[in-house]
PDB file of C-alpha atoms in Angstrom:
ATOM      1  CA  GLY A   1    -114.247   3.300 -17.454  1.00 48.00           C
ATOM      2  CA  ALA A   2    -112.424   5.875 -15.430  1.00 51.00           C
ATOM      3  CA  ALA A   3    -109.283   5.157 -13.440  1.00 53.00           C
ATOM      4  CA  GLY A   4    -110.140   3.374 -10.223  1.00 49.00           C
ATOM      5  CA  SER A   5    -113.544   2.181 -11.435  1.00 48.00           C
ATOM      6  CA  GLY A   6    -112.735  -1.520 -11.168  1.00 54.00           C
ATOM      7  CA  LYS A   7    -111.800  -2.396 -14.741  1.00 60.00           C
ATOM      8  CA  THR A   8    -109.068  -4.830 -13.709  1.00 66.00           C
ATOM      9  CA  THR A   9    -111.396  -6.507 -11.193  1.00 65.00           C
ATOM     10  CA  ALA A  10    -114.032  -6.848 -13.931  1.00 69.00           C
ATOM     11  CA  ILE A  11    -111.414  -8.331 -16.277  1.00 71.00           C
ATOM     12  CA  ASP A  12    -110.503 -10.899 -13.600  1.00 72.00           C
ATOM     13  CA  ALA A  13    -114.179 -11.860 -13.239  1.00 75.00           C
ATOM     14  CA  ALA A  14    -114.550 -12.206 -17.019  1.00 74.00           C
ATOM     15  CA  ARG A  15    -111.365 -14.292 -17.161  1.00 73.00           C
ATOM     16  CA  HIS A  16    -112.785 -16.586 -14.504  1.00 82.00           C
ATOM     17  CA  VAL A  17    -116.009 -17.131 -16.492  1.00 85.00           C
ATOM     18  CA  LEU A  18    -114.154 -17.644 -19.795  1.00 82.00           C
ATOM     19  CA  ALA A  19    -111.680 -20.067 -18.200  1.00 85.00           C
ATOM     20  CA  ALA A  20    -114.601 -22.062 -16.747  1.00 88.00           C
ATOM     21  CA  GLN A  21    -115.818 -22.422 -20.352  1.00 89.00           C
ATOM     22  CA  GLY A  22    -112.393 -23.758 -21.366  1.00 90.00           C
ATOM     23  CA  GLN A  23    -111.213 -20.600 -23.091  1.00 88.00           C
ATOM     24  CA  GLN A  24    -107.635 -19.344 -22.897  1.00 91.00           C
ATOM     25  CA  VAL A  25    -107.480 -15.624 -22.197  1.00 89.00           C
ATOM     26  CA  TYR A  26    -104.478 -13.482 -23.076  1.00 90.00           C
ATOM     27  CA  GLY A  27    -104.014  -9.761 -22.484  1.00 90.00           C
ATOM     28  CA  VAL A  28    -102.046  -6.904 -23.992  1.00 92.00           C
ATOM     29  CA  SER A  29    -101.456  -3.283 -23.114  1.00 87.00           C
ATOM     30  CA  VAL A  30     -99.282  -0.519 -24.534  1.00 85.00           C
ATOM     31  CA  ALA A  31     -97.275  -0.171 -21.335  1.00 81.00           C
ATOM     32  CA  ALA A  32     -95.383  -3.088 -19.837  1.00 83.00           C
ATOM     33  CA  ILE A  33     -96.440  -1.984 -16.345  1.00 81.00           C
ATOM     34  CA  ALA A  34    -100.124  -2.268 -17.326  1.00 77.00           C
ATOM     35  CA  ALA A  35     -99.449  -5.718 -18.832  1.00 80.00           C
ATOM     36  CA  GLN A  36     -97.880  -6.723 -15.501  1.00 81.00           C
ATOM     37  CA  SER A  37    -101.017  -5.473 -13.735  1.00 78.00           C
ATOM     38  CA  LEU A  38    -103.151  -7.710 -15.955  1.00 77.00           C
ATOM     39  CA  LYS A  39    -100.895 -10.625 -15.131  1.00 80.00           C
ATOM     40  CA  HIS A  40    -100.889 -10.113 -11.375  1.00 76.00           C
ATOM     41  CA  ALA A  41    -104.257  -8.516 -10.575  1.00 75.00           C
ATOM     42  CA  ALA A  42    -106.443 -10.177 -13.230  1.00 69.00           C
ATOM     43  CA  LYS A  43    -104.390 -13.390 -13.468  1.00 79.00           C
ATOM     44  CA  ILE A  44    -104.118 -13.151 -17.267  1.00 85.00           C
ATOM     45  CA  GLN A  45    -100.948 -14.037 -19.174  1.00 84.00           C
ATOM     46  CA  SER A  46    -100.024 -10.741 -20.788  1.00 87.00           C
ATOM     47  CA  GLY A  47     -97.576  -8.850 -22.934  1.00 90.00           C
ATOM     48  CA  THR A  48     -97.265  -5.517 -24.641  1.00 93.00           C
ATOM     49  CA  VAL A  49     -99.035  -4.557 -27.836  1.00 94.00           C
ATOM     50  CA  ALA A  50     -95.651  -4.092 -29.546  1.00 93.00           C
ATOM     51  CA  TRP A  51     -94.630  -7.621 -28.496  1.00 95.00           C
ATOM     52  CA  LEU A  52     -97.840  -9.103 -29.974  1.00 96.00           C
ATOM     53  CA  VAL A  53     -97.693  -7.001 -33.168  1.00 96.00           C
ATOM     54  CA  ASN A  54     -94.099  -8.118 -33.765  1.00 94.00           C
ATOM     55  CA  ARG A  55     -95.120 -11.770 -33.477  1.00 95.00           C
ATOM     56  CA  ILE A  56     -98.150 -11.256 -35.717  1.00 96.00           C
ATOM     57  CA  GLU A  57     -95.928  -9.623 -38.351  1.00 95.00           C
ATOM     58  CA  PHE A  58     -93.421 -12.473 -38.038  1.00 94.00           C
ATOM     59  CA  ALA A  59     -96.219 -15.027 -38.520  1.00 93.00           C
ATOM     60  CA  THR A  60     -97.912 -13.263 -41.429  1.00 93.00           C
ATOM     61  CA  ASN A  61     -95.184 -11.458 -43.356  1.00 92.00           C
ATOM     62  CA  PRO A  62     -92.859 -13.704 -45.377  1.00 89.00           C
ATOM     63  CA  MET A  63     -90.506 -10.725 -45.808  1.00 90.00           C
ATOM     64  CA  HIS A  64     -90.119 -10.173 -42.064  1.00 91.00           C
ATOM     65  CA  PRO A  65     -86.353  -9.742 -41.447  1.00 90.00           C
ATOM     66  CA  VAL A  66     -86.252 -12.507 -38.838  1.00 91.00           C
ATOM     67  CA  ARG A  67     -87.907 -14.952 -41.231  1.00 89.00           C
ATOM     68  CA  ARG A  68     -85.230 -14.207 -43.841  1.00 86.00           C
ATOM     69  CA  LYS A  69     -82.601 -14.990 -41.196  1.00 89.00           C
ATOM     70  CA  LEU A  70     -84.437 -18.256 -40.452  1.00 91.00           C
ATOM     71  CA  ASP A  71     -84.333 -19.207 -44.128  1.00 89.00           C
ATOM     72  CA  ALA A  72     -80.540 -18.850 -44.072  1.00 90.00           C
ATOM     73  CA  LEU A  73     -80.239 -20.890 -40.875  1.00 94.00           C
ATOM     74  CA  ASP A  74     -82.553 -23.608 -42.243  1.00 92.00           C
ATOM     75  CA  ALA A  75     -80.458 -23.831 -45.430  1.00 93.00           C
ATOM     76  CA  SER A  76     -77.285 -24.364 -43.418  1.00 94.00           C
ATOM     77  CA  PRO A  77     -75.977 -27.929 -43.013  1.00 94.00           C
ATOM     78  CA  SER A  78     -75.041 -27.115 -39.403  1.00 94.00           C
ATOM     79  CA  ARG A  79     -77.100 -28.700 -36.594  1.00 93.00           C
ATOM     80  CA  ALA A  80     -76.256 -25.697 -34.428  1.00 95.00           C
ATOM     81  CA  ASP A  81     -77.857 -23.387 -37.019  1.00 94.00           C
ATOM     82  CA  HIS A  82     -80.989 -25.578 -37.105  1.00 94.00           C
ATOM     83  CA  ALA A  83     -81.169 -25.473 -33.293  1.00 94.00           C
ATOM     84  CA  ARG A  84     -80.751 -21.688 -33.400  1.00 94.00           C
ATOM     85  CA  ALA A  85     -83.579 -21.478 -35.959  1.00 94.00           C
ATOM     86  CA  ASP A  86     -85.847 -23.573 -33.702  1.00 93.00           C
ATOM     87  CA  SER A  87     -85.016 -21.310 -30.767  1.00 94.00           C
ATOM     88  CA  ILE A  88     -85.909 -18.208 -32.801  1.00 93.00           C
ATOM     89  CA  ARG A  89     -89.213 -19.775 -33.916  1.00 92.00           C
ATOM     90  CA  ALA A  90     -90.071 -20.530 -30.281  1.00 93.00           C
ATOM     91  CA  ARG A  91     -89.229 -16.964 -29.260  1.00 92.00           C
ATOM     92  CA  PHE A  92     -91.519 -15.548 -31.956  1.00 93.00           C
ATOM     93  CA  ALA A  93     -94.375 -18.009 -31.427  1.00 92.00           C
ATOM     94  CA  LEU A  94     -97.768 -16.463 -30.855  1.00 92.00           C
ATOM     95  CA  PRO A  95     -99.359 -17.304 -27.520  1.00 90.00           C
ATOM     96  CA  ALA A  96    -102.321 -19.661 -27.506  1.00 90.00           C
ATOM     97  CA  MET A  97    -105.569 -17.784 -26.915  1.00 93.00           C
ATOM     98  CA  ASP A  98    -109.289 -17.914 -27.547  1.00 94.00           C
ATOM     99  CA  HIS A  99    -109.976 -14.459 -26.142  1.00 92.00           C
ATOM    100  CA  LEU A 100    -107.799 -11.340 -26.134  1.00 94.00           C
ATOM    101  CA  VAL A 101    -108.201  -8.509 -23.623  1.00 88.00           C
ATOM    102  CA  ILE A 102    -106.771  -5.236 -24.898  1.00 89.00           C
ATOM    103  CA  ASP A 103    -106.252  -2.973 -21.893  1.00 87.00           C
ATOM    104  CA  GLU A 104    -105.612   0.777 -22.123  1.00 83.00           C
ATOM    105  CA  ALA A 105    -107.165   0.552 -25.610  1.00 80.00           C
ATOM    106  CA  SER A 106    -107.352   4.316 -26.120  1.00 79.00           C
ATOM    107  CA  MET A 107    -103.544   4.485 -25.980  1.00 81.00           C
ATOM    108  CA  ILE A 108    -102.937   2.012 -28.827  1.00 86.00           C
ATOM    109  CA  ALA A 109    -101.912   3.432 -32.192  1.00 87.00           C
ATOM    110  CA  ALA A 110    -104.553   2.844 -34.852  1.00 86.00           C
ATOM    111  CA  THR A 111    -102.109   0.904 -37.035  1.00 88.00           C
ATOM    112  CA  ASP A 112    -101.259  -1.518 -34.216  1.00 92.00           C
ATOM    113  CA  LEU A 113    -104.902  -1.902 -33.200  1.00 91.00           C
ATOM    114  CA  ALA A 114    -105.846  -2.640 -36.815  1.00 91.00           C
ATOM    115  CA  THR A 115    -103.081  -5.274 -37.063  1.00 94.00           C
ATOM    116  CA  VAL A 116    -104.226  -6.983 -33.868  1.00 95.00           C
ATOM    117  CA  LEU A 117    -107.949  -6.842 -34.696  1.00 94.00           C
ATOM    118  CA  GLU A 118    -107.404  -8.185 -38.222  1.00 95.00           C
ATOM    119  CA  TRP A 119    -105.294 -11.056 -36.881  1.00 97.00           C
ATOM    120  CA  THR A 120    -107.817 -11.935 -34.157  1.00 96.00           C
ATOM    121  CA  CYS A 121    -110.653 -11.855 -36.698  1.00 95.00           C
ATOM    122  CA  ASP A 122    -108.716 -14.119 -39.080  1.00 96.00           C
ATOM    123  CA  ASN A 123    -108.070 -16.579 -36.244  1.00 96.00           C
ATOM    124  CA  GLY A 124    -111.513 -16.647 -34.604  1.00 96.00           C
ATOM    125  CA  ILE A 125    -110.280 -14.977 -31.424  1.00 96.00           C
ATOM    126  CA  THR A 126    -112.788 -12.842 -29.548  1.00 91.00           C
ATOM    127  CA  VAL A 127    -111.651  -9.462 -28.232  1.00 91.00           C
ATOM    128  CA  THR A 128    -112.536  -7.213 -25.326  1.00 85.00           C
ATOM    129  CA  LEU A 129    -111.355  -3.599 -25.487  1.00 85.00           C
ATOM    130  CA  VAL A 130    -110.906  -1.972 -22.095  1.00 80.00           C
ATOM    131  CA  GLY A 131    -110.028   1.637 -21.506  1.00 73.00           C
ATOM    132  CA  ASP A 132    -110.959   5.204 -20.857  1.00 65.00           C
ATOM    133  CA  ASP A 133    -111.759   7.491 -23.786  1.00 59.00           C
ATOM    134  CA  LYS A 134    -110.542  10.456 -21.711  1.00 57.00           C
ATOM    135  CA  GLN A 135    -107.163   8.855 -21.117  1.00 61.00           C
ATOM    136  CA  LEU A 136    -103.993   9.852 -22.932  1.00 54.00           C
ATOM    137  CA  SER A 137    -104.208   9.091 -26.614  1.00 55.00           C
ATOM    138  CA  ALA A 138    -101.745   6.999 -28.573  1.00 52.00           C
ATOM    139  CA  VAL A 139     -98.394   8.140 -29.821  1.00 58.00           C
ATOM    140  CA  GLY A 140     -99.061   8.006 -33.535  1.00 61.00           C
ATOM    141  CA  PRO A 141    -102.364   7.808 -35.390  1.00 54.00           C
ATOM    142  CA  SER A 142    -105.165   7.219 -32.915  1.00 66.00           C
ATOM    143  CA  GLY A 143    -108.797   7.816 -32.174  1.00 60.00           C
ATOM    144  CA  LEU A 144    -110.120   4.329 -32.902  1.00 62.00           C
ATOM    145  CA  PHE A 145    -111.168   3.424 -29.357  1.00 58.00           C
ATOM    146  CA  PRO A 146    -113.828   6.156 -28.970  1.00 60.00           C
ATOM    147  CA  ARG A 147    -115.123   5.396 -32.465  1.00 59.00           C
ATOM    148  CA  LEU A 148    -115.338   1.667 -31.747  1.00 61.00           C
ATOM    149  CA  GLN A 149    -116.972   2.443 -28.420  1.00 62.00           C
ATOM    150  CA  HIS A 150    -119.564   4.622 -30.174  1.00 63.00           C
ATOM    151  CA  ALA A 151    -120.195   2.042 -32.931  1.00 60.00           C
ATOM    152  CA  ARG A 152    -120.522  -0.874 -30.514  1.00 64.00           C
ATOM    153  CA  PRO A 153    -121.244   0.352 -26.995  1.00 59.00           C
ATOM    154  CA  GLY A 154    -120.392  -1.898 -24.100  1.00 61.00           C
ATOM    155  CA  ALA A 155    -120.436  -1.733 -20.342  1.00 57.00           C
ATOM    156  CA  GLU A 156    -119.056   1.371 -18.684  1.00 61.00           C
ATOM    157  CA  LEU A 157    -117.743   1.447 -15.153  1.00 46.00           C
ATOM    158  CA  ALA A 158    -118.307   5.016 -13.988  1.00 54.00           C
ATOM    159  CA  GLU A 159    -117.960   5.025 -10.200  1.00 60.00           C
ATOM    160  CA  ASN A 160    -114.490   5.616  -8.792  1.00 54.00           C
ATOM    161  CA  LEU A 161    -113.831   2.869  -6.257  1.00 53.00           C
ATOM    162  CA  ARG A 162    -110.119   3.518  -5.707  1.00 58.00           C
ATOM    163  CA  GLN A 163    -110.317   6.889  -3.934  1.00 64.00           C
ATOM    164  CA  ARG A 164    -111.746   6.386  -0.448  1.00 68.00           C
ATOM    165  CA  THR A 165    -113.092   9.889   0.234  1.00 77.00           C
ATOM    166  CA  ASP A 166    -115.605  12.083  -1.544  1.00 73.00           C
ATOM    167  CA  VAL A 167    -112.915  14.761  -1.941  1.00 75.00           C
ATOM    168  CA  GLY A 168    -110.548  12.220  -3.530  1.00 73.00           C
ATOM    169  CA  ARG A 169    -113.225  11.012  -5.956  1.00 67.00           C
ATOM    170  CA  GLU A 170    -114.217  14.581  -6.870  1.00 74.00           C
ATOM    171  CA  CYS A 171    -110.571  15.580  -7.364  1.00 69.00           C
ATOM    172  CA  ALA A 172    -109.958  12.530  -9.596  1.00 69.00           C
ATOM    173  CA  ALA A 173    -113.064  13.402 -11.653  1.00 70.00           C
ATOM    174  CA  PHE A 174    -111.817  16.971 -12.168  1.00 72.00           C
ATOM    175  CA  LEU A 175    -108.406  15.681 -13.262  1.00 65.00           C
ATOM    176  CA  ARG A 176    -109.990  13.142 -15.630  1.00 65.00           C
ATOM    177  CA  ASP A 177    -112.002  15.957 -17.218  1.00 71.00           C
ATOM    178  CA  GLY A 178    -108.831  18.054 -17.602  1.00 72.00           C
ATOM    179  CA  ASP A 179    -109.798  20.647 -14.989  1.00 76.00           C
ATOM    180  CA  THR A 180    -106.588  20.798 -12.959  1.00 81.00           C
ATOM    181  CA  GLU A 181    -107.460  24.231 -11.536  1.00 81.00           C
ATOM    182  CA  ALA A 182    -110.682  22.903  -9.958  1.00 77.00           C
ATOM    183  CA  ALA A 183    -108.818  19.851  -8.611  1.00 78.00           C
ATOM    184  CA  LEU A 184    -106.151  22.023  -6.990  1.00 79.00           C
ATOM    185  CA  THR A 185    -108.745  24.440  -5.619  1.00 79.00           C
ATOM    186  CA  LEU A 186    -110.605  21.524  -4.065  1.00 72.00           C
ATOM    187  CA  LEU A 187    -107.441  20.312  -2.388  1.00 75.00           C
ATOM    188  CA  ALA A 188    -106.390  23.777  -1.155  1.00 71.00           C
TER     189      ALA A 188
END
């Protein structure tokens, strides 16, 4: 859905229903500010995509550099090294979740999205992708969100609820469609 269409409010409602069914919901977004919005507005524990991908790679890749460091600490006779290893494991632990909300999904690099989707599939975690196909695309290989949206259509929130005037809504629609000249003309 477009900016201001109520996506975060809809996520909060979905979280409420899923929590009532005993499911733990976790959220990720490319930008830390969007992850904070999920946490505060939708009441979902959240982090960045990079944060989650790093933990997935730690959990699944035996050659991950941090895991090699852990091997050295575990081999040490020092209790302090063992405590340090436990602390590192806790820092890299994956959050408990039954359902993952991926916000700003059009901005996630295809490689990161593939890593997250493969991991969730392997672990029986359901996923909701939320975003706007007209939003900025990812830095790096992208284009998966519109393709996934086309292959498996879902709900679309189309009405702008954030702007309070017709002029504001029309201006936002022009900007979303990339027509900055029409937006500026409208505001002139």
